[in-house]
PDB file of C-alpha atoms and ligand atoms in Angstrom:
ATOM      1  CA  MET P  77      -6.746  19.919 -14.349  1.00 45.00           C
ATOM      2  CA  ALA P  78      -6.039  17.179 -11.849  1.00 42.00           C
ATOM      3  CA  SER P  79      -2.479  17.532 -10.725  1.00 44.00           C
ATOM      4  CA  ASN P  80      -1.924  13.558 -10.171  1.00 45.00           C
ATOM      5  CA  SER P  81      -3.188  12.106 -13.283  1.00 47.00           C
ATOM      6  CA  THR P  82      -1.109  10.539 -15.985  1.00 50.00           C
ATOM      7  CA  PRO P  83      -0.437  12.715 -19.031  1.00 57.00           C
ATOM      8  CA  SER P  84      -2.909  10.756 -21.204  1.00 58.00           C
ATOM      9  CA  GLU P  85      -5.916  11.271 -18.616  1.00 59.00           C
ATOM     10  CA  ILE P  86      -5.319  15.087 -18.385  1.00 70.00           C
ATOM     11  CA  LYS P  87      -7.598  17.226 -20.747  1.00 78.00           C
ATOM     12  CA  LEU P  88      -5.719  20.287 -21.936  1.00 87.00           C
ATOM     13  CA  GLU P  89      -7.872  23.208 -21.767  1.00 90.00           C
ATOM     14  CA  ILE P  90      -5.674  25.441 -24.116  1.00 93.00           C
ATOM     15  CA  VAL P  91      -3.901  23.999 -27.265  1.00 96.00           C
ATOM     16  CA  PRO P  92      -1.187  26.286 -28.588  1.00 97.00           C
ATOM     17  CA  GLN P  93      -2.045  27.146 -32.055  1.00 98.00           C
ATOM     18  CA  HIS P  94       1.526  27.214 -32.959  1.00 98.00           C
ATOM     19  CA  ILE P  95       4.642  25.456 -31.523  1.00 98.00           C
ATOM     20  CA  ALA P  96       8.032  26.056 -32.691  1.00 99.00           C
ATOM     21  CA  ILE P  97      10.765  23.662 -31.879  1.00 99.00           C
ATOM     22  CA  ILE P  98      14.673  23.955 -31.740  1.00 98.00           C
ATOM     23  CA  MET P  99      15.364  20.011 -32.313  1.00 98.00           C
ATOM     24  CA  ASP P 100      18.955  20.168 -30.279  1.00 98.00           C
ATOM     25  CA  GLY P 101      20.832  17.221 -28.954  1.00 98.00           C
ATOM     26  CA  ASN P 102      20.927  14.816 -32.030  1.00 98.00           C
ATOM     27  CA  GLY P 103      24.870  14.806 -31.774  1.00 98.00           C
ATOM     28  CA  ARG P 104      25.100  14.117 -28.138  1.00 98.00           C
ATOM     29  CA  TRP P 105      22.364  11.371 -28.621  1.00 98.00           C
ATOM     30  CA  ALA P 106      24.570   9.423 -31.174  1.00 98.00           C
ATOM     31  CA  THR P 107      28.084  10.276 -29.265  1.00 98.00           C
ATOM     32  CA  LYS P 108      26.528   8.448 -26.168  1.00 98.00           C
ATOM     33  CA  ARG P 109      26.036   5.623 -28.452  1.00 98.00           C
ATOM     34  CA  GLY P 110      29.288   5.517 -29.868  1.00 98.00           C
ATOM     35  CA  LEU P 111      27.495   6.314 -33.319  1.00 98.00           C
ATOM     36  CA  PRO P 112      28.578   8.941 -35.767  1.00 98.00           C
ATOM     37  CA  ARG P 113      26.701  12.401 -35.649  1.00 97.00           C
ATOM     38  CA  LEU P 114      24.725  11.579 -38.570  1.00 98.00           C
ATOM     39  CA  ALA P 115      23.208   8.554 -37.021  1.00 98.00           C
ATOM     40  CA  GLY P 116      21.685  11.079 -34.374  1.00 98.00           C
ATOM     41  CA  HIS P 117      20.255  13.159 -37.192  1.00 98.00           C
ATOM     42  CA  ARG P 118      18.745  10.130 -38.405  1.00 98.00           C
ATOM     43  CA  ALA P 119      17.257   9.245 -35.375  1.00 98.00           C
ATOM     44  CA  GLY P 120      16.041  13.019 -34.796  1.00 98.00           C
ATOM     45  CA  THR P 121      14.367  12.468 -38.267  1.00 98.00           C
ATOM     46  CA  GLU P 122      12.541   9.360 -37.007  1.00 98.00           C
ATOM     47  CA  ASN P 123      11.455  11.334 -34.027  1.00 98.00           C
ATOM     48  CA  LEU P 124      10.249  14.165 -36.104  1.00 98.00           C
ATOM     49  CA  ARG P 125       7.731  11.816 -37.699  1.00 96.00           C
ATOM     50  CA  ARG P 126       6.445  10.835 -34.108  1.00 96.00           C
ATOM     51  CA  VAL P 127       6.164  14.519 -33.231  1.00 98.00           C
ATOM     52  CA  ILE P 128       4.167  15.378 -36.413  1.00 98.00           C
ATOM     53  CA  ARG P 129       1.631  12.802 -35.562  1.00 96.00           C
ATOM     54  CA  ALA P 130       1.386  13.905 -32.027  1.00 97.00           C
ATOM     55  CA  CYS P 131       0.638  17.704 -33.098  1.00 97.00           C
ATOM     56  CA  VAL P 132      -2.084  16.466 -35.441  1.00 96.00           C
ATOM     57  CA  GLU P 133      -3.631  14.358 -32.426  1.00 95.00           C
ATOM     58  CA  PHE P 134      -3.499  17.299 -30.269  1.00 96.00           C
ATOM     59  CA  ASN P 135      -4.763  19.571 -32.855  1.00 96.00           C
ATOM     60  CA  VAL P 136      -2.061  21.745 -33.103  1.00 98.00           C
ATOM     61  CA  LYS P 137      -2.209  23.860 -36.306  1.00 98.00           C
ATOM     62  CA  TYR P 138       1.223  25.035 -36.897  1.00 98.00           C
ATOM     63  CA  LEU P 139       4.590  23.214 -36.231  1.00 98.00           C
ATOM     64  CA  THR P 140       7.728  24.955 -37.143  1.00 99.00           C
ATOM     65  CA  ILE P 141      10.999  23.124 -36.758  1.00 98.00           C
ATOM     66  CA  TYR P 142      14.671  24.493 -36.705  1.00 98.00           C
ATOM     67  CA  ALA P 143      16.386  22.128 -39.064  1.00 98.00           C
ATOM     68  CA  PHE P 144      19.176  23.875 -40.521  1.00 98.00           C
ATOM     69  CA  SER P 145      20.227  27.221 -39.622  1.00 98.00           C
ATOM     70  CA  THR P 146      22.269  29.836 -41.302  1.00 97.00           C
ATOM     71  CA  GLU P 147      25.335  29.334 -39.120  1.00 97.00           C
ATOM     72  CA  ASN P 148      25.034  25.323 -39.685  1.00 97.00           C
ATOM     73  CA  TRP P 149      27.038  25.699 -43.013  1.00 98.00           C
ATOM     74  CA  ALA P 150      30.212  25.792 -40.664  1.00 98.00           C
ATOM     75  CA  ARG P 151      29.750  22.464 -39.475  1.00 97.00           C
ATOM     76  CA  PRO P 152      31.928  19.740 -41.160  1.00 97.00           C
ATOM     77  CA  VAL P 153      31.276  19.294 -44.875  1.00 98.00           C
ATOM     78  CA  ASP P 154      30.339  15.527 -44.620  1.00 97.00           C
ATOM     79  CA  GLU P 155      27.584  16.701 -41.830  1.00 98.00           C
ATOM     80  CA  VAL P 156      26.252  19.407 -44.178  1.00 98.00           C
ATOM     81  CA  GLU P 157      26.072  17.152 -46.905  1.00 98.00           C
ATOM     82  CA  GLY P 158      24.555  14.434 -44.797  1.00 98.00           C
ATOM     83  CA  LEU P 159      21.854  16.805 -43.612  1.00 98.00           C
ATOM     84  CA  MET P 160      20.984  18.014 -46.940  1.00 98.00           C
ATOM     85  CA  HIS P 161      20.882  14.382 -48.043  1.00 98.00           C
ATOM     86  CA  ILE P 162      18.294  13.504 -45.244  1.00 98.00           C
ATOM     87  CA  LEU P 163      15.991  16.460 -46.204  1.00 98.00           C
ATOM     88  CA  GLU P 164      15.932  15.259 -49.858  1.00 98.00           C
ATOM     89  CA  GLU P 165      15.220  11.609 -48.675  1.00 98.00           C
ATOM     90  CA  VAL P 166      12.556  12.793 -46.423  1.00 97.00           C
ATOM     91  CA  ILE P 167      10.836  14.699 -49.303  1.00 98.00           C
ATOM     92  CA  ASP P 168      11.256  11.391 -51.676  1.00 98.00           C
ATOM     93  CA  LYS P 169      10.068   9.020 -49.158  1.00 97.00           C
ATOM     94  CA  GLU P 170       7.589  11.008 -47.003  1.00 97.00           C
ATOM     95  CA  LEU P 171       5.798  13.561 -49.240  1.00 98.00           C
ATOM     96  CA  ASP P 172       2.986  11.066 -50.338  1.00 98.00           C
ATOM     97  CA  GLU P 173       2.153   9.817 -46.691  1.00 97.00           C
ATOM     98  CA  LEU P 174       2.355  13.730 -45.129  1.00 97.00           C
ATOM     99  CA  ASP P 175       0.191  14.855 -48.151  1.00 98.00           C
ATOM    100  CA  LYS P 176      -2.372  12.167 -47.404  1.00 97.00           C
ATOM    101  CA  GLU P 177      -2.282  13.264 -43.707  1.00 96.00           C
ATOM    102  CA  GLY P 178      -3.181  16.557 -44.510  1.00 97.00           C
ATOM    103  CA  VAL P 179       0.094  18.234 -43.653  1.00 98.00           C
ATOM    104  CA  GLN P 180       0.824  21.570 -45.553  1.00 98.00           C
ATOM    105  CA  LEU P 181       4.777  21.783 -46.110  1.00 98.00           C
ATOM    106  CA  LYS P 182       6.091  25.406 -45.984  1.00 98.00           C
ATOM    107  CA  HIS P 183       9.640  26.690 -45.859  1.00 98.00           C
ATOM    108  CA  ILE P 184      11.226  29.539 -44.199  1.00 98.00           C
ATOM    109  CA  GLY P 185      14.895  30.567 -44.784  1.00 98.00           C
ATOM    110  CA  ARG P 186      16.851  31.049 -48.359  1.00 97.00           C
ATOM    111  CA  LEU P 187      16.539  28.393 -50.896  1.00 96.00           C
ATOM    112  CA  GLU P 188      18.826  30.060 -53.195  1.00 94.00           C
ATOM    113  CA  GLN P 189      22.064  28.355 -51.435  1.00 95.00           C
ATOM    114  CA  LEU P 190      20.654  24.783 -51.801  1.00 97.00           C
ATOM    115  CA  SER P 191      21.756  22.708 -54.903  1.00 97.00           C
ATOM    116  CA  SER P 192      18.970  23.260 -57.650  1.00 98.00           C
ATOM    117  CA  THR P 193      17.766  19.462 -57.220  1.00 98.00           C
ATOM    118  CA  LEU P 194      16.894  20.088 -53.450  1.00 98.00           C
ATOM    119  CA  ARG P 195      15.535  23.446 -53.970  1.00 98.00           C
ATOM    120  CA  LYS P 196      13.174  21.860 -56.801  1.00 98.00           C
ATOM    121  CA  LYS P 197      11.846  19.366 -54.335  1.00 98.00           C
ATOM    122  CA  VAL P 198      11.496  21.633 -51.786  1.00 98.00           C
ATOM    123  CA  GLU P 199       9.251  23.862 -53.982  1.00 98.00           C
ATOM    124  CA  ARG P 200       7.485  21.032 -55.561  1.00 98.00           C
ATOM    125  CA  SER P 201       6.594  19.593 -51.921  1.00 98.00           C
ATOM    126  CA  ILE P 202       5.267  23.015 -50.855  1.00 98.00           C
ATOM    127  CA  GLU P 203       3.209  23.308 -53.960  1.00 98.00           C
ATOM    128  CA  VAL P 204       1.679  19.636 -53.905  1.00 98.00           C
ATOM    129  CA  THR P 205       0.619  20.508 -50.237  1.00 98.00           C
ATOM    130  CA  LYS P 206      -0.358  23.851 -50.775  1.00 98.00           C
ATOM    131  CA  ASP P 207      -4.283  23.167 -50.204  1.00 98.00           C
ATOM    132  CA  ASN P 208      -3.986  20.930 -46.993  1.00 98.00           C
ATOM    133  CA  ASN P 209      -5.064  22.340 -43.652  1.00 97.00           C
ATOM    134  CA  ARG P 210      -4.713  19.791 -41.151  1.00 98.00           C
ATOM    135  CA  LEU P 211      -1.369  20.831 -39.699  1.00 98.00           C
ATOM    136  CA  THR P 212       1.196  23.477 -41.430  1.00 98.00           C
ATOM    137  CA  LEU P 213       4.715  22.069 -40.753  1.00 98.00           C
ATOM    138  CA  CYS P 214       7.018  24.820 -41.434  1.00 98.00           C
ATOM    139  CA  ILE P 215      10.858  23.861 -42.055  1.00 98.00           C
ATOM    140  CA  ALA P 216      13.241  26.483 -41.150  1.00 98.00           C
ATOM    141  CA  TRP P 217      16.193  25.401 -43.616  1.00 98.00           C
ATOM    142  CA  ASN P 218      19.173  27.665 -44.074  1.00 98.00           C
ATOM    143  CA  TYR P 219      17.225  30.123 -41.643  1.00 98.00           C
ATOM    144  CA  GLY P 220      18.534  32.495 -39.532  1.00 98.00           C
ATOM    145  CA  GLY P 221      16.563  35.387 -37.437  1.00 98.00           C
ATOM    146  CA  ARG P 222      18.957  38.248 -38.360  1.00 98.00           C
ATOM    147  CA  ASP P 223      19.156  37.266 -41.963  1.00 98.00           C
ATOM    148  CA  GLU P 224      15.529  37.116 -41.945  1.00 98.00           C
ATOM    149  CA  ILE P 225      15.286  40.648 -41.051  1.00 98.00           C
ATOM    150  CA  VAL P 226      18.096  41.719 -43.299  1.00 98.00           C
ATOM    151  CA  HIS P 227      16.207  39.956 -46.146  1.00 98.00           C
ATOM    152  CA  ALA P 228      12.845  41.745 -45.396  1.00 98.00           C
ATOM    153  CA  ILE P 229      14.806  45.509 -44.876  1.00 98.00           C
ATOM    154  CA  GLN P 230      16.184  44.925 -48.581  1.00 98.00           C
ATOM    155  CA  ASN P 231      12.902  44.090 -49.870  1.00 98.00           C
ATOM    156  CA  MET P 232      11.259  46.876 -47.958  1.00 98.00           C
ATOM    157  CA  ILE P 233      13.557  49.162 -49.833  1.00 98.00           C
ATOM    158  CA  LYS P 234      13.539  47.414 -53.087  1.00 98.00           C
ATOM    159  CA  ASP P 235       9.697  48.088 -53.083  1.00 98.00           C
ATOM    160  CA  GLY P 236      10.161  51.906 -52.187  1.00 98.00           C
ATOM    161  CA  ILE P 237       8.356  51.588 -48.746  1.00 98.00           C
ATOM    162  CA  LYS P 238       8.587  55.075 -46.954  1.00 98.00           C
ATOM    163  CA  PRO P 239       9.847  55.207 -43.373  1.00 97.00           C
ATOM    164  CA  ASP P 240       6.585  56.081 -41.974  1.00 98.00           C
ATOM    165  CA  GLN P 241       4.844  53.362 -43.756  1.00 98.00           C
ATOM    166  CA  VAL P 242       7.108  50.659 -41.847  1.00 98.00           C
ATOM    167  CA  ASN P 243       5.215  49.381 -38.764  1.00 98.00           C
ATOM    168  CA  ASP P 244       4.810  46.008 -36.985  1.00 97.00           C
ATOM    169  CA  ALA P 245       2.442  44.652 -39.292  1.00 98.00           C
ATOM    170  CA  LEU P 246       4.257  45.655 -42.400  1.00 98.00           C
ATOM    171  CA  VAL P 247       7.539  44.188 -41.042  1.00 98.00           C
ATOM    172  CA  SER P 248       5.841  40.853 -40.253  1.00 98.00           C
ATOM    173  CA  LYS P 249       4.499  40.719 -44.069  1.00 98.00           C
ATOM    174  CA  TYR P 250       7.972  40.941 -45.155  1.00 98.00           C
ATOM    175  CA  LEU P 251       9.396  37.988 -43.004  1.00 98.00           C
ATOM    176  CA  PHE P 252       9.634  34.675 -44.637  1.00 98.00           C
ATOM    177  CA  THR P 253       6.847  33.713 -41.925  1.00 98.00           C
ATOM    178  CA  ALA P 254       4.252  36.134 -43.558  1.00 98.00           C
ATOM    179  CA  GLY P 255       0.769  34.622 -42.988  1.00 97.00           C
ATOM    180  CA  ILE P 256       1.907  32.375 -40.162  1.00 98.00           C
ATOM    181  CA  PRO P 257       0.825  33.248 -36.631  1.00 98.00           C
ATOM    182  CA  ASP P 258       3.609  33.793 -34.113  1.00 98.00           C
ATOM    183  CA  PRO P 259       4.569  30.993 -32.133  1.00 98.00           C
ATOM    184  CA  ASP P 260       2.555  30.406 -28.547  1.00 98.00           C
ATOM    185  CA  LEU P 261       5.236  28.025 -27.320  1.00 98.00           C
ATOM    186  CA  ILE P 262       9.029  27.516 -28.404  1.00 98.00           C
ATOM    187  CA  ILE P 263      10.362  24.344 -27.128  1.00 98.00           C
ATOM    188  CA  ARG P 264      14.065  23.683 -26.938  1.00 98.00           C
ATOM    189  CA  THR P 265      15.512  20.199 -26.139  1.00 98.00           C
ATOM    190  CA  SER P 266      18.907  19.079 -24.848  1.00 98.00           C
ATOM    191  CA  GLY P 267      19.207  21.404 -21.835  1.00 98.00           C
ATOM    192  CA  GLU P 268      20.856  24.556 -23.782  1.00 97.00           C
ATOM    193  CA  MET P 269      18.915  27.626 -22.900  1.00 97.00           C
ATOM    194  CA  ARG P 270      19.691  29.964 -25.791  1.00 95.00           C
ATOM    195  CA  ILE P 271      17.515  31.294 -28.737  1.00 97.00           C
ATOM    196  CA  SER P 272      20.269  30.844 -31.196  1.00 98.00           C
ATOM    197  CA  ASN P 273      18.984  33.139 -33.953  1.00 98.00           C
ATOM    198  CA  PHE P 274      15.403  31.438 -34.374  1.00 98.00           C
ATOM    199  CA  LEU P 275      12.256  33.382 -34.764  1.00 98.00           C
ATOM    200  CA  ILE P 276      13.689  36.442 -33.020  1.00 98.00           C
ATOM    201  CA  TRP P 277      11.017  38.819 -34.333  1.00 98.00           C
ATOM    202  CA  GLN P 278       8.139  36.306 -34.036  1.00 98.00           C
ATOM    203  CA  GLY P 279       8.964  34.940 -30.651  1.00 98.00           C
ATOM    204  CA  SER P 280       8.750  38.073 -28.707  1.00 96.00           C
ATOM    205  CA  TYR P 281       5.857  37.094 -26.666  1.00 96.00           C
ATOM    206  CA  SER P 282       6.161  33.215 -27.073  1.00 98.00           C
ATOM    207  CA  GLU P 283       6.246  31.045 -24.076  1.00 97.00           C
ATOM    208  CA  TRP P 284       9.637  28.905 -23.812  1.00 98.00           C
ATOM    209  CA  TYR P 285       9.744  25.562 -22.646  1.00 98.00           C
ATOM    210  CA  PHE P 286      13.268  24.018 -21.906  1.00 98.00           C
ATOM    211  CA  THR P 287      13.943  20.418 -21.284  1.00 98.00           C
ATOM    212  CA  GLN P 288      17.148  18.346 -20.654  1.00 98.00           C
ATOM    213  CA  THR P 289      15.738  15.560 -23.115  1.00 98.00           C
ATOM    214  CA  LEU P 290      17.716  14.967 -26.234  1.00 98.00           C
ATOM    215  CA  TRP P 291      15.601  15.708 -29.303  1.00 98.00           C
ATOM    216  CA  PRO P 292      15.704  12.086 -30.492  1.00 98.00           C
ATOM    217  CA  ASP P 293      13.908  11.101 -27.159  1.00 98.00           C
ATOM    218  CA  PHE P 294      11.591  13.784 -27.275  1.00 98.00           C
ATOM    219  CA  ASP P 295       8.428  11.743 -27.820  1.00 97.00           C
ATOM    220  CA  ARG P 296       4.599  12.241 -27.553  1.00 96.00           C
ATOM    221  CA  GLU P 297       4.587  12.170 -23.723  1.00 96.00           C
ATOM    222  CA  GLU P 298       7.589  14.783 -23.766  1.00 97.00           C
ATOM    223  CA  LEU P 299       5.372  16.874 -25.975  1.00 98.00           C
ATOM    224  CA  PHE P 300       2.346  16.566 -23.714  1.00 96.00           C
ATOM    225  CA  LYS P 301       4.254  17.512 -20.568  1.00 97.00           C
ATOM    226  CA  ALA P 302       5.189  20.756 -22.404  1.00 97.00           C
ATOM    227  CA  LEU P 303       1.560  21.418 -23.280  1.00 97.00           C
ATOM    228  CA  ILE P 304       0.575  20.967 -19.695  1.00 96.00           C
ATOM    229  CA  VAL P 305       3.306  23.299 -18.680  1.00 96.00           C
ATOM    230  CA  PHE P 306       2.081  25.661 -21.308  1.00 96.00           C
ATOM    231  CA  ASN P 307      -1.613  25.271 -19.809  1.00 94.00           C
ATOM    232  CA  GLN P 308       0.097  26.667 -16.257  1.00 92.00           C
ATOM    233  CA  ARG P 309       1.301  29.806 -17.858  1.00 93.00           C
ATOM    234  CA  ASP P 310      -0.196  33.311 -17.429  1.00 88.00           C
ATOM    235  CA  ARG P 311       0.403  35.044 -20.781  1.00 86.00           C
ATOM    236  CA  ARG P 312       0.329  38.643 -19.965  1.00 85.00           C
ATOM    237  CA  TYR P 313       2.014  40.330 -22.955  1.00 86.00           C
ATOM    238  CA  GLY P 314       3.252  43.184 -20.959  1.00 86.00           C
ATOM    239  CA  ARG P 315       0.074  43.812 -19.333  1.00 84.00           C
ATOM    240  CA  LEU P 316      -1.848  42.767 -16.099  1.00 81.00           C
ATOM    241  CA  SER P 317      -3.754  39.306 -16.449  1.00 76.00           C
ATOM    242  CA  GLU P 318      -7.272  40.513 -16.071  1.00 68.00           C
ATOM    243  CA  CYS P 319      -6.522  42.782 -19.341  1.00 70.00           C
ATOM    244  CA  ALA P 320      -4.893  39.931 -21.241  1.00 68.00           C
ATOM    245  CA  GLU P 321      -7.981  37.568 -20.465  1.00 67.00           C
ATOM    246  CA  GLU P 322     -10.475  40.418 -21.497  1.00 70.00           C
ATOM    247  CA  ASP P 323      -8.753  41.066 -24.620  1.00 67.00           C
ATOM    248  CA  GLU P 324      -8.413  37.373 -25.430  1.00 64.00           C
ATOM    249  CA  ASN P 325     -12.149  36.968 -24.719  1.00 67.00           C
ATOM    250  CA  ASN P 326     -13.127  39.932 -26.892  1.00 67.00           C
ATOM    251  CA  ALA P 327     -11.137  38.433 -29.672  1.00 59.00           C
ATOM    252  CA  GLY P 328     -12.419  35.056 -29.614  1.00 49.00           C
TER     253      GLY P 328
HETATM  254  C1  LIG T  26      20.642  20.073 -33.615  1.00 88.21           C
HETATM  255  O1  LIG T  26      21.437  19.125 -32.918  1.00 88.21           O
HETATM  256  C2  LIG T  26      20.155  19.429 -34.816  1.00 88.21           C
HETATM  257  C3  LIG T  26      20.545  20.028 -35.914  1.00 88.21           C
HETATM  258  C4  LIG T  26      21.237  21.032 -36.221  1.00 88.21           C
HETATM  259  C5  LIG T  26      19.820  19.274 -37.259  1.00 88.21           C
HETATM  260  C6  LIG T  26      18.357  18.932 -36.954  1.00 88.21           C
HETATM  261  C7  LIG T  26      17.986  18.073 -38.133  1.00 88.21           C
HETATM  262  C8  LIG T  26      17.358  17.090 -38.220  1.00 88.21           C
HETATM  263  C9  LIG T  26      16.561  16.436 -37.054  1.00 88.21           C
HETATM  264  C10 LIG T  26      17.051  16.561 -39.628  1.00 88.21           C
HETATM  265  C11 LIG T  26      15.565  16.456 -40.149  1.00 88.21           C
HETATM  266  C12 LIG T  26      14.878  17.562 -40.612  1.00 88.21           C
HETATM  267  C13 LIG T  26      14.242  17.459 -41.669  1.00 88.21           C
HETATM  268  C14 LIG T  26      13.286  18.574 -41.788  1.00 88.21           C
HETATM  269  C15 LIG T  26      14.345  16.453 -42.736  1.00 88.21           C
HETATM  270  P1  LIG T  26      22.967  19.111 -32.656  1.00 88.21           P
HETATM  271  O2  LIG T  26      23.300  18.211 -33.946  1.00 88.21           O
HETATM  272  O3  LIG T  26      23.443  20.287 -32.610  1.00 88.21           O
HETATM  273  O4  LIG T  26      23.124  18.249 -31.597  1.00 88.21           O
HETATM  274  P2  LIG T  26      24.386  18.193 -30.280  1.00 88.21           P
HETATM  275  O5  LIG T  26      24.309  19.783 -29.645  1.00 88.21           O
HETATM  276  O6  LIG T  26      24.064  17.203 -29.368  1.00 88.21           O
HETATM  277  O7  LIG T  26      25.733  18.328 -31.309  1.00 88.21           O
END
């Protein structure tokens, strides 16, 4: 990779199979422009479309976005309602297009606290796109990493799982993300450097990328910059580089 190439001239050697994003900074983006916070969430939603397209272009197979956390219920009612409305609008307006583009939709989190109309729309969008395989877009909505683990433990107990049957692989199967590979790269925009209850199990060995850029401004070029940084990382998984490389070669 030539270090003086412009992003579009650089060829990526490794493309992360799964990118997860904490889309932070919508509120600040709006405030800086004298706009209401919801205008920032709308701009963030517009940007999501650009980033989905870029992921398809770069051949990323899974994109998980943190769109509404279990803690976001504590925001003012009009912001919470506005976000729910945005999700509903996105499904109504974008589902056909996403389906045509080969995007499979998945949801992680708890649907039961959403209105029954919204819940049905989410369920239908998952059903309609279930055979698509160009990109899996996993929407974390009413999602919290701790809540996910609590939910998994409750279900293991309900299923009568015995203590000696519990291992890494079994826990993974009980998480909302069952069947989805762990994220290779987690991006957080807006300069905050916190995990904020996002994919706390799945992100154990993810590479993190933090940027000052606010989410509505995090475009294709910004994503490409993150991919270049990812290419420079040495993923050791707690081992020495040579062993990690050897294992990856044997696996692939
Ligand atoms: C964080 O920025 C952003 C959110 C809590 C909401 C993200 C949601 C969207 C982009 C809506 C679209 C998503 C879908 C799937 C339709 P913040 O509001 O905390 O920003 P701040 O830290 O600057 O206040």
